[in-house]
CSV table of N, CA and C in Angstrom, one decimal:
chain,number,residue,atom,x,y,z
A,1,MET,N,4.9,-96.4,-214.6
A,1,MET,CA,5.5,-95.0,-214.2
A,1,MET,C,6.7,-95.5,-213.0
A,2,THR,N,7.7,-95.0,-212.9
A,2,THR,CA,8.6,-95.3,-212.2
A,2,THR,C,8.4,-94.7,-210.7
A,3,ARG,N,9.0,-95.0,-209.7
A,3,ARG,CA,9.0,-94.3,-208.4
A,3,ARG,C,9.4,-92.8,-208.4
A,4,ARG,N,10.5,-92.5,-209.3
A,4,ARG,CA,11.1,-91.1,-209.4
A,4,ARG,C,10.1,-90.4,-210.3
A,5,ASP,N,9.3,-90.9,-211.1
A,5,ASP,CA,8.7,-90.0,-212.0
A,5,ASP,C,7.6,-89.8,-211.1
A,6,ARG,N,6.8,-90.4,-210.3
A,6,ARG,CA,5.7,-90.3,-209.4
A,6,ARG,C,5.9,-89.3,-208.3
A,7,GLN,N,7.4,-89.1,-207.9
A,7,GLN,CA,7.8,-88.4,-206.8
A,7,GLN,C,7.9,-86.8,-207.7
A,8,ARG,N,8.1,-86.7,-208.8
A,8,ARG,CA,8.6,-85.5,-209.4
A,8,ARG,C,7.3,-85.0,-210.1
A,9,ASN,N,6.2,-85.6,-210.5
A,9,ASN,CA,5.1,-85.2,-210.6
A,9,ASN,C,4.0,-84.9,-209.7
A,10,GLY,N,4.4,-85.4,-208.6
A,10,GLY,CA,3.2,-85.4,-207.4
A,10,GLY,C,3.7,-84.4,-206.8
A,11,LEU,N,4.8,-83.4,-206.6
A,11,LEU,CA,4.8,-82.5,-205.7
A,11,LEU,C,4.8,-81.2,-206.5
A,12,PRO,N,3.7,-80.3,-205.7
A,12,PRO,CA,3.5,-79.1,-206.7
A,12,PRO,C,4.5,-78.2,-206.5
A,13,VAL,N,4.8,-77.4,-207.8
A,13,VAL,CA,5.7,-76.5,-207.9
A,13,VAL,C,5.4,-75.1,-207.3
A,14,ARG,N,6.4,-74.9,-206.1
A,14,ARG,CA,6.1,-73.3,-205.3
A,14,ARG,C,7.2,-72.3,-205.8
A,15,ALA,N,6.8,-71.1,-206.6
A,15,ALA,CA,7.8,-70.3,-206.7
A,15,ALA,C,7.8,-69.1,-205.6
A,16,GLU,N,8.4,-69.2,-204.7
A,16,GLU,CA,8.3,-68.5,-203.6
A,16,GLU,C,9.7,-68.2,-203.0
A,17,ILE,N,10.0,-67.1,-202.7
A,17,ILE,CA,11.4,-66.8,-202.3
A,17,ILE,C,11.4,-66.8,-200.7
A,18,ASN,N,12.5,-67.4,-200.0
A,18,ASN,CA,12.5,-67.4,-198.9
A,18,ASN,C,13.4,-66.2,-198.0
A,19,VAL,N,12.7,-65.4,-197.5
A,19,VAL,CA,13.1,-64.1,-197.0
A,19,VAL,C,13.7,-64.1,-195.7
A,20,THR,N,13.4,-65.2,-194.9
A,20,THR,CA,13.8,-65.3,-193.5
A,20,THR,C,15.5,-65.0,-193.5
A,21,SER,N,16.3,-65.8,-194.2
A,21,SER,CA,17.6,-65.5,-194.1
A,21,SER,C,17.7,-64.0,-194.6
A,22,LEU,N,17.4,-63.4,-195.5
A,22,LEU,CA,17.8,-62.2,-196.0
A,22,LEU,C,17.4,-60.9,-195.0
A,23,VAL,N,16.1,-61.5,-194.2
A,23,VAL,CA,16.0,-60.5,-193.0
A,23,VAL,C,16.7,-60.6,-191.9
A,24,ASP,N,17.5,-61.9,-191.7
A,24,ASP,CA,18.3,-62.2,-190.5
A,24,ASP,C,19.7,-61.3,-190.8
A,25,VAL,N,19.9,-61.3,-191.9
A,25,VAL,CA,21.2,-60.7,-192.3
A,25,VAL,C,21.0,-59.2,-192.1
A,26,ALA,N,20.0,-58.8,-192.4
A,26,ALA,CA,19.7,-57.3,-192.7
A,26,ALA,C,19.7,-56.6,-191.2
A,27,PHE,N,19.0,-57.5,-190.5
A,27,PHE,CA,19.1,-57.0,-189.0
A,27,PHE,C,20.4,-57.3,-188.3
A,28,THR,N,21.2,-58.2,-188.8
A,28,THR,CA,22.5,-58.3,-188.1
A,28,THR,C,23.5,-57.2,-188.6
A,29,LEU,N,23.5,-56.8,-190.1
A,29,LEU,CA,24.1,-55.5,-190.4
A,29,LEU,C,23.6,-54.2,-189.9
A,30,LEU,N,22.2,-54.3,-189.5
A,30,LEU,CA,22.0,-53.0,-189.0
A,30,LEU,C,22.4,-52.8,-187.2
A,31,ILE,N,22.4,-54.0,-186.9
A,31,ILE,CA,23.1,-54.1,-185.4
A,31,ILE,C,24.5,-53.7,-185.5
A,32,ILE,N,25.4,-54.3,-186.3
A,32,ILE,CA,26.8,-54.0,-186.5
A,32,ILE,C,27.0,-52.5,-186.7
A,33,PHE,N,26.1,-51.9,-187.8
A,33,PHE,CA,26.4,-50.5,-187.8
A,33,PHE,C,26.2,-49.6,-186.5
A,34,ILE,N,25.2,-50.1,-185.8
A,34,ILE,CA,24.6,-49.3,-184.8
A,34,ILE,C,25.8,-49.2,-183.9
A,35,ILE,N,26.5,-50.2,-183.6
A,35,ILE,CA,27.6,-50.5,-182.6
A,35,ILE,C,28.7,-49.9,-183.2
A,36,THR,N,29.2,-49.7,-184.1
A,36,THR,CA,30.5,-49.2,-184.7
A,36,THR,C,30.4,-47.8,-185.4
A,37,ALA,N,29.2,-47.3,-185.4
A,37,ALA,CA,29.2,-45.8,-185.9
A,37,ALA,C,29.7,-44.9,-184.8
A,38,PRO,N,29.6,-45.0,-183.5
A,38,PRO,CA,30.0,-44.1,-182.5
A,38,PRO,C,31.5,-44.3,-182.5
A,39,VAL,N,32.1,-45.5,-182.7
A,39,VAL,CA,33.6,-45.7,-182.9
A,39,VAL,C,34.1,-44.8,-183.7
A,40,LEU,N,33.6,-45.0,-185.0
A,40,LEU,CA,34.2,-44.0,-186.3
A,40,LEU,C,34.6,-42.8,-185.9
A,41,GLN,N,33.7,-42.2,-185.2
A,41,GLN,CA,33.7,-40.6,-185.0
A,41,GLN,C,34.4,-40.4,-183.7
A,42,ALA,N,34.9,-41.4,-183.1
A,42,ALA,CA,35.5,-40.9,-181.8
A,42,ALA,C,37.2,-40.2,-182.1
A,43,GLY,N,38.0,-40.7,-183.0
A,43,GLY,CA,39.3,-40.4,-183.3
A,43,GLY,C,40.3,-40.5,-182.3
A,44,ILE,N,41.4,-39.9,-182.3
A,44,ILE,CA,42.4,-40.3,-181.3
A,44,ILE,C,42.0,-39.8,-180.0
A,45,GLU,N,42.6,-40.5,-179.0
A,45,GLU,CA,42.0,-40.5,-177.6
A,45,GLU,C,43.3,-39.4,-177.2
A,46,VAL,N,42.7,-38.3,-176.6
A,46,VAL,CA,43.9,-37.2,-176.3
A,46,VAL,C,43.1,-36.8,-174.9
A,47,ASN,N,44.0,-36.8,-173.7
A,47,ASN,CA,43.6,-35.9,-172.6
A,47,ASN,C,44.4,-34.6,-172.8
A,48,ILE,N,42.9,-33.7,-173.1
A,48,ILE,CA,43.1,-32.3,-173.7
A,48,ILE,C,43.2,-31.7,-172.2
A,49,PRO,N,44.1,-30.5,-172.1
A,49,PRO,CA,44.1,-29.5,-171.0
A,49,PRO,C,42.8,-28.8,-170.9
A,50,GLN,N,42.6,-28.4,-169.7
A,50,GLN,CA,41.5,-27.6,-169.5
A,50,GLN,C,41.3,-26.1,-169.5
A,51,GLY,N,40.6,-25.4,-170.1
A,51,GLY,CA,40.5,-23.9,-170.2
A,51,GLY,C,39.1,-23.7,-170.8
A,52,PRO,N,38.9,-22.5,-170.6
A,52,PRO,CA,37.6,-21.7,-171.2
A,52,PRO,C,37.5,-22.0,-172.7
A,53,VAL,N,36.3,-22.5,-173.1
A,53,VAL,CA,36.1,-22.9,-174.2
A,53,VAL,C,34.7,-22.5,-174.9
A,54,GLN,N,34.6,-22.6,-176.4
A,54,GLN,CA,33.4,-22.4,-177.1
A,54,GLN,C,33.2,-23.8,-177.7
A,55,VAL,N,32.0,-24.1,-177.9
A,55,VAL,CA,31.7,-25.4,-178.7
A,55,VAL,C,32.0,-25.3,-180.3
A,56,ILE,N,32.4,-26.4,-180.9
A,56,ILE,CA,33.0,-26.5,-182.2
A,56,ILE,C,32.1,-27.4,-182.8
A,57,GLU,N,31.6,-27.1,-183.9
A,57,GLU,CA,30.9,-28.0,-184.6
A,57,GLU,C,31.4,-28.9,-185.6
A,58,ALA,N,31.7,-30.3,-185.3
A,58,ALA,CA,32.7,-31.1,-186.1
A,58,ALA,C,32.0,-31.1,-187.5
A,59,THR,N,33.0,-31.0,-188.5
A,59,THR,CA,32.5,-31.3,-189.9
A,59,THR,C,33.8,-32.1,-190.2
A,60,ASP,N,33.1,-32.9,-191.6
A,60,ASP,CA,34.1,-33.7,-191.9
A,60,ASP,C,35.2,-32.8,-192.7
A,61,GLU,N,35.3,-31.6,-192.9
A,61,GLU,CA,36.3,-31.1,-193.8
A,61,GLU,C,36.9,-30.5,-192.6
A,62,MET,N,37.2,-30.6,-191.6
A,62,MET,CA,37.9,-30.0,-190.3
A,62,MET,C,39.1,-30.6,-190.5
A,63,ILE,N,40.4,-29.9,-190.4
A,63,ILE,CA,41.5,-30.7,-190.3
A,63,ILE,C,42.1,-30.4,-188.7
A,64,VAL,N,42.1,-31.7,-188.0
A,64,VAL,CA,42.6,-31.9,-186.7
A,64,VAL,C,44.2,-32.3,-186.6
A,65,VAL,N,45.0,-31.6,-186.0
A,65,VAL,CA,46.3,-32.1,-185.7
A,65,VAL,C,46.2,-32.5,-184.2
A,66,ALA,N,46.7,-34.0,-184.0
A,66,ALA,CA,46.5,-34.4,-182.8
A,66,ALA,C,48.0,-34.7,-182.2
A,67,VAL,N,48.3,-34.3,-181.1
A,67,VAL,CA,49.7,-34.9,-180.4
A,67,VAL,C,49.4,-35.7,-179.3
A,68,ASP,N,49.5,-37.0,-179.3
A,68,ASP,CA,49.1,-37.9,-178.3
A,68,ASP,C,50.2,-37.9,-177.3
A,69,SER,N,50.1,-38.9,-176.1
A,69,SER,CA,50.9,-38.8,-174.9
A,69,SER,C,52.0,-39.3,-175.2
A,70,GLU,N,52.4,-40.1,-176.4
A,70,GLU,CA,53.7,-40.2,-176.7
A,70,GLU,C,54.3,-39.6,-177.8
A,71,GLY,N,53.9,-38.5,-178.1
A,71,GLY,CA,54.5,-37.3,-179.0
A,71,GLY,C,54.5,-37.6,-180.5
A,72,MET,N,53.3,-38.8,-180.5
A,72,MET,CA,53.2,-39.1,-182.0
A,72,MET,C,51.8,-37.7,-182.6
A,73,PHE,N,52.5,-37.6,-183.7
A,73,PHE,CA,51.5,-36.7,-184.8
A,73,PHE,C,50.2,-37.6,-185.4
A,74,HIS,N,49.1,-37.0,-185.4
A,74,HIS,CA,48.1,-37.7,-186.2
A,74,HIS,C,47.0,-36.4,-186.7
A,75,ILE,N,47.0,-36.7,-187.9
A,75,ILE,CA,46.1,-35.9,-188.9
A,75,ILE,C,44.6,-36.6,-188.8
A,76,GLY,N,43.5,-35.9,-188.1
A,76,GLY,CA,42.6,-37.0,-188.3
A,76,GLY,C,42.7,-38.2,-187.4
A,77,ASP,N,42.6,-39.3,-188.1
A,77,ASP,CA,42.9,-40.7,-187.2
A,77,ASP,C,44.3,-41.1,-187.8
A,78,ALA,N,44.9,-40.7,-188.9
A,78,ALA,CA,46.0,-41.2,-189.6
A,78,ALA,C,47.1,-40.6,-188.8
A,79,PRO,N,48.1,-41.6,-188.4
A,79,PRO,CA,49.3,-41.1,-187.9
A,79,PRO,C,50.5,-40.9,-189.0
A,80,VAL,N,51.0,-39.5,-188.6
A,80,VAL,CA,51.9,-39.1,-189.5
A,80,VAL,C,53.4,-39.0,-188.9
A,81,ALA,N,54.1,-39.3,-189.8
A,81,ALA,CA,55.6,-39.1,-189.3
A,81,ALA,C,56.2,-37.9,-189.3
A,82,ASP,N,57.1,-37.7,-188.2
A,82,ASP,CA,57.5,-36.3,-187.7
A,82,ASP,C,58.1,-35.4,-189.0
A,83,ASP,N,58.6,-36.2,-190.0
A,83,ASP,CA,59.3,-35.4,-191.0
A,83,ASP,C,58.3,-35.1,-192.3
A,84,MET,N,57.3,-35.8,-192.1
A,84,MET,CA,56.2,-35.5,-193.4
A,84,MET,C,54.9,-34.8,-192.8
A,85,LEU,N,55.3,-34.2,-191.5
A,85,LEU,CA,53.8,-33.5,-191.0
A,85,LEU,C,53.6,-32.1,-191.9
A,86,ASP,N,54.9,-31.5,-192.2
A,86,ASP,CA,54.3,-30.1,-193.2
A,86,ASP,C,53.8,-30.4,-194.2
A,87,VAL,N,54.4,-31.5,-195.0
A,87,VAL,CA,54.0,-31.9,-196.4
A,87,VAL,C,52.5,-32.3,-196.4
A,88,ALA,N,52.1,-33.1,-195.3
A,88,ALA,CA,50.9,-33.7,-195.3
A,88,ALA,C,49.9,-32.8,-195.0
A,89,LEU,N,50.2,-31.8,-194.3
A,89,LEU,CA,49.5,-30.7,-193.9
A,89,LEU,C,49.1,-29.8,-195.0
A,90,GLN,N,50.2,-29.3,-195.9
A,90,GLN,CA,50.1,-28.5,-197.0
A,90,GLN,C,49.3,-29.2,-198.0
A,91,GLU,N,49.2,-30.5,-198.2
A,91,GLU,CA,48.6,-31.1,-199.4
A,91,GLU,C,47.2,-31.1,-198.8
A,92,LEU,N,47.1,-31.4,-197.5
A,92,LEU,CA,45.5,-31.7,-197.2
A,92,LEU,C,44.5,-30.2,-197.1
A,93,ILE,N,45.4,-29.1,-196.8
A,93,ILE,CA,44.8,-27.9,-196.7
A,93,ILE,C,44.8,-27.4,-198.1
A,94,GLU,N,45.4,-27.6,-199.3
A,94,GLU,CA,45.2,-27.4,-200.4
A,94,GLU,C,44.0,-28.3,-201.0
A,95,GLU,N,44.0,-29.6,-200.8
A,95,GLU,CA,42.9,-30.3,-201.3
A,95,GLU,C,41.3,-29.9,-200.6
A,96,ARG,N,41.6,-29.6,-199.3
A,96,ARG,CA,40.1,-29.2,-198.9
A,96,ARG,C,40.1,-27.7,-198.7
A,97,ASN,N,40.8,-26.9,-199.2
A,97,ASN,CA,40.7,-25.5,-199.2
A,97,ASN,C,40.3,-24.9,-197.9
A,98,ALA,N,41.0,-25.4,-197.0
A,98,ALA,CA,40.8,-24.9,-195.4
A,98,ALA,C,41.4,-23.6,-195.1
A,99,ASP,N,41.0,-22.8,-194.3
A,99,ASP,CA,41.4,-21.8,-193.7
A,99,ASP,C,41.9,-21.8,-192.2
A,100,VAL,N,41.3,-22.8,-191.6
A,100,VAL,CA,41.8,-23.1,-190.0
A,100,VAL,C,42.3,-24.7,-190.0
A,101,VAL,N,43.3,-24.6,-189.1
A,101,VAL,CA,43.8,-25.9,-188.8
A,101,VAL,C,43.5,-26.1,-187.2
A,102,TYR,N,42.9,-27.1,-186.6
A,102,TYR,CA,42.8,-27.3,-185.3
A,102,TYR,C,43.8,-28.1,-184.6
A,103,LEU,N,44.4,-27.7,-183.4
A,103,LEU,CA,45.3,-28.9,-182.9
A,103,LEU,C,44.9,-29.0,-181.5
A,104,LYS,N,44.9,-30.2,-181.2
A,104,LYS,CA,44.8,-30.5,-179.9
A,104,LYS,C,45.9,-31.6,-179.4
A,105,GLY,N,46.3,-31.2,-178.4
A,105,GLY,CA,47.5,-32.0,-177.7
A,105,GLY,C,47.2,-32.8,-176.3
A,106,ASP,N,47.8,-33.8,-176.1
A,106,ASP,CA,47.7,-34.6,-174.9
A,106,ASP,C,48.0,-33.6,-173.6
A,107,SER,N,47.4,-33.7,-172.6
A,107,SER,CA,47.9,-32.9,-171.5
A,107,SER,C,49.6,-33.6,-170.7
A,108,ALA,N,49.7,-35.1,-171.3
A,108,ALA,CA,51.0,-35.8,-170.9
A,108,ALA,C,51.9,-35.8,-171.7
A,109,ALA,N,51.6,-35.0,-173.0
A,109,ALA,CA,52.6,-35.0,-174.2
A,109,ALA,C,53.8,-33.9,-173.7
A,110,VAL,N,55.0,-34.2,-174.3
A,110,VAL,CA,56.1,-33.4,-173.8
A,110,VAL,C,55.9,-32.1,-174.8
A,111,TYR,N,56.0,-30.9,-174.3
A,111,TYR,CA,55.8,-29.5,-175.1
A,111,TYR,C,56.3,-29.3,-176.1
A,112,ALA,N,57.7,-30.0,-176.2
A,112,ALA,CA,58.5,-29.7,-177.6
A,112,ALA,C,57.7,-30.3,-178.6
A,113,ARG,N,56.9,-31.5,-178.5
A,113,ARG,CA,56.3,-32.0,-179.5
A,113,ARG,C,55.5,-31.2,-180.0
A,114,ILE,N,54.5,-30.5,-179.0
A,114,ILE,CA,53.4,-29.8,-179.4
A,114,ILE,C,53.8,-28.3,-180.3
A,115,GLY,N,55.0,-28.1,-179.6
A,115,GLY,CA,55.6,-26.7,-180.5
A,115,GLY,C,55.9,-27.1,-181.8
A,116,ARG,N,56.6,-28.4,-181.9
A,116,ARG,CA,56.7,-28.7,-183.1
A,116,ARG,C,55.6,-28.9,-184.4
A,117,ALA,N,54.4,-29.3,-183.6
A,117,ALA,CA,53.1,-29.0,-184.4
A,117,ALA,C,52.4,-27.8,-184.5
A,118,LEU,N,52.9,-26.8,-183.7
A,118,LEU,CA,52.6,-25.2,-183.7
A,118,LEU,C,53.3,-24.8,-184.8
A,119,ALA,N,54.8,-25.2,-184.9
A,119,ALA,CA,55.7,-24.5,-186.0
A,119,ALA,C,55.0,-25.1,-187.5
A,120,GLY,N,54.6,-26.6,-187.4
A,120,GLY,CA,54.3,-26.7,-188.7
A,120,GLY,C,53.1,-26.3,-189.4
A,121,ILE,N,52.0,-26.1,-188.3
A,121,ILE,CA,50.6,-25.3,-188.8
A,121,ILE,C,50.8,-23.8,-189.2
A,122,GLY,N,52.1,-23.0,-188.4
A,122,GLY,CA,52.4,-21.8,-188.6
A,122,GLY,C,53.1,-21.8,-189.9
A,123,ASP,N,53.8,-22.7,-190.5
A,123,ASP,CA,54.5,-22.6,-191.8
A,123,ASP,C,53.4,-22.2,-192.8
A,124,GLN,N,51.9,-22.9,-192.5
A,124,GLN,CA,50.8,-22.7,-193.6
A,124,GLN,C,50.4,-21.5,-193.6
A,125,GLU,N,49.6,-21.2,-194.6
A,125,GLU,CA,48.8,-19.7,-194.4
A,125,GLU,C,47.3,-20.1,-194.0
A,126,VAL,N,47.3,-20.4,-192.9
A,126,VAL,CA,46.0,-20.7,-192.3
A,126,VAL,C,45.9,-20.3,-191.0
A,127,ARG,N,44.5,-20.2,-190.2
A,127,ARG,CA,44.5,-19.8,-188.8
A,127,ARG,C,44.8,-21.1,-188.1
A,128,LEU,N,45.1,-20.8,-186.9
A,128,LEU,CA,45.7,-21.9,-185.9
A,128,LEU,C,44.4,-21.5,-184.7
A,129,ALA,N,43.7,-23.0,-184.6
A,129,ALA,CA,42.8,-22.9,-183.2
A,129,ALA,C,43.1,-24.2,-182.5
A,130,LEU,N,43.3,-23.7,-181.1
A,130,LEU,CA,43.6,-25.0,-180.0
A,130,LEU,C,42.3,-25.5,-179.5
A,131,ILE,N,42.4,-26.7,-179.3
A,131,ILE,CA,41.3,-27.5,-179.0
A,131,ILE,C,41.4,-27.6,-177.2
A,132,PHE,N,40.8,-27.0,-176.4
A,132,PHE,CA,41.0,-27.4,-174.7
A,132,PHE,C,39.8,-28.1,-174.4
A,133,GLN,N,39.6,-28.7,-173.2
A,133,GLN,CA,38.5,-29.2,-172.4
A,133,GLN,C,38.3,-28.3,-171.5
A,134,GLU,N,36.8,-28.2,-171.6
A,134,GLU,CA,36.4,-27.0,-170.6
A,134,GLU,C,36.6,-27.5,-169.0
A,135,PHE,N,37.0,-26.7,-168.4
A,135,PHE,CA,37.3,-26.8,-166.8
A,135,PHE,C,35.8,-26.5,-166.2
A,136,MET,N,36.0,-27.3,-164.8
A,136,MET,CA,34.9,-27.2,-164.1
A,136,MET,C,35.2,-25.6,-163.0
A,137,ARG,N,34.2,-24.8,-163.1
A,137,ARG,CA,34.1,-23.7,-162.2
A,137,ARG,C,34.0,-23.8,-161.0
């Protein structure tokens, strides 16, 4: 019997799965999801003007048009070109069968840009709701 045969026959066969690496990957993914979940729900950063408010329960079906401080339009998190605002809104309203469109504008945005968003929403057959930040009394 050769040395190779002795080594092959002398070792017992163990049919076990090493799950240590699987557990490490699972915990790593869990940590990544815990860290990134709040970031995904944050949306566009806008300094909202202050005023009396009511709490709005956010849902995935809400259509939120935001005007940032540079005057760029965003529907949800997606930036939208000025000339495509009306078309994008109409498609999204029809797709979600929405009856309300929410508008939030940065307090540093030029009012003409917010007016453009108001006109775009006004062309649709939906209600308009403005989003304000509650002021301190």
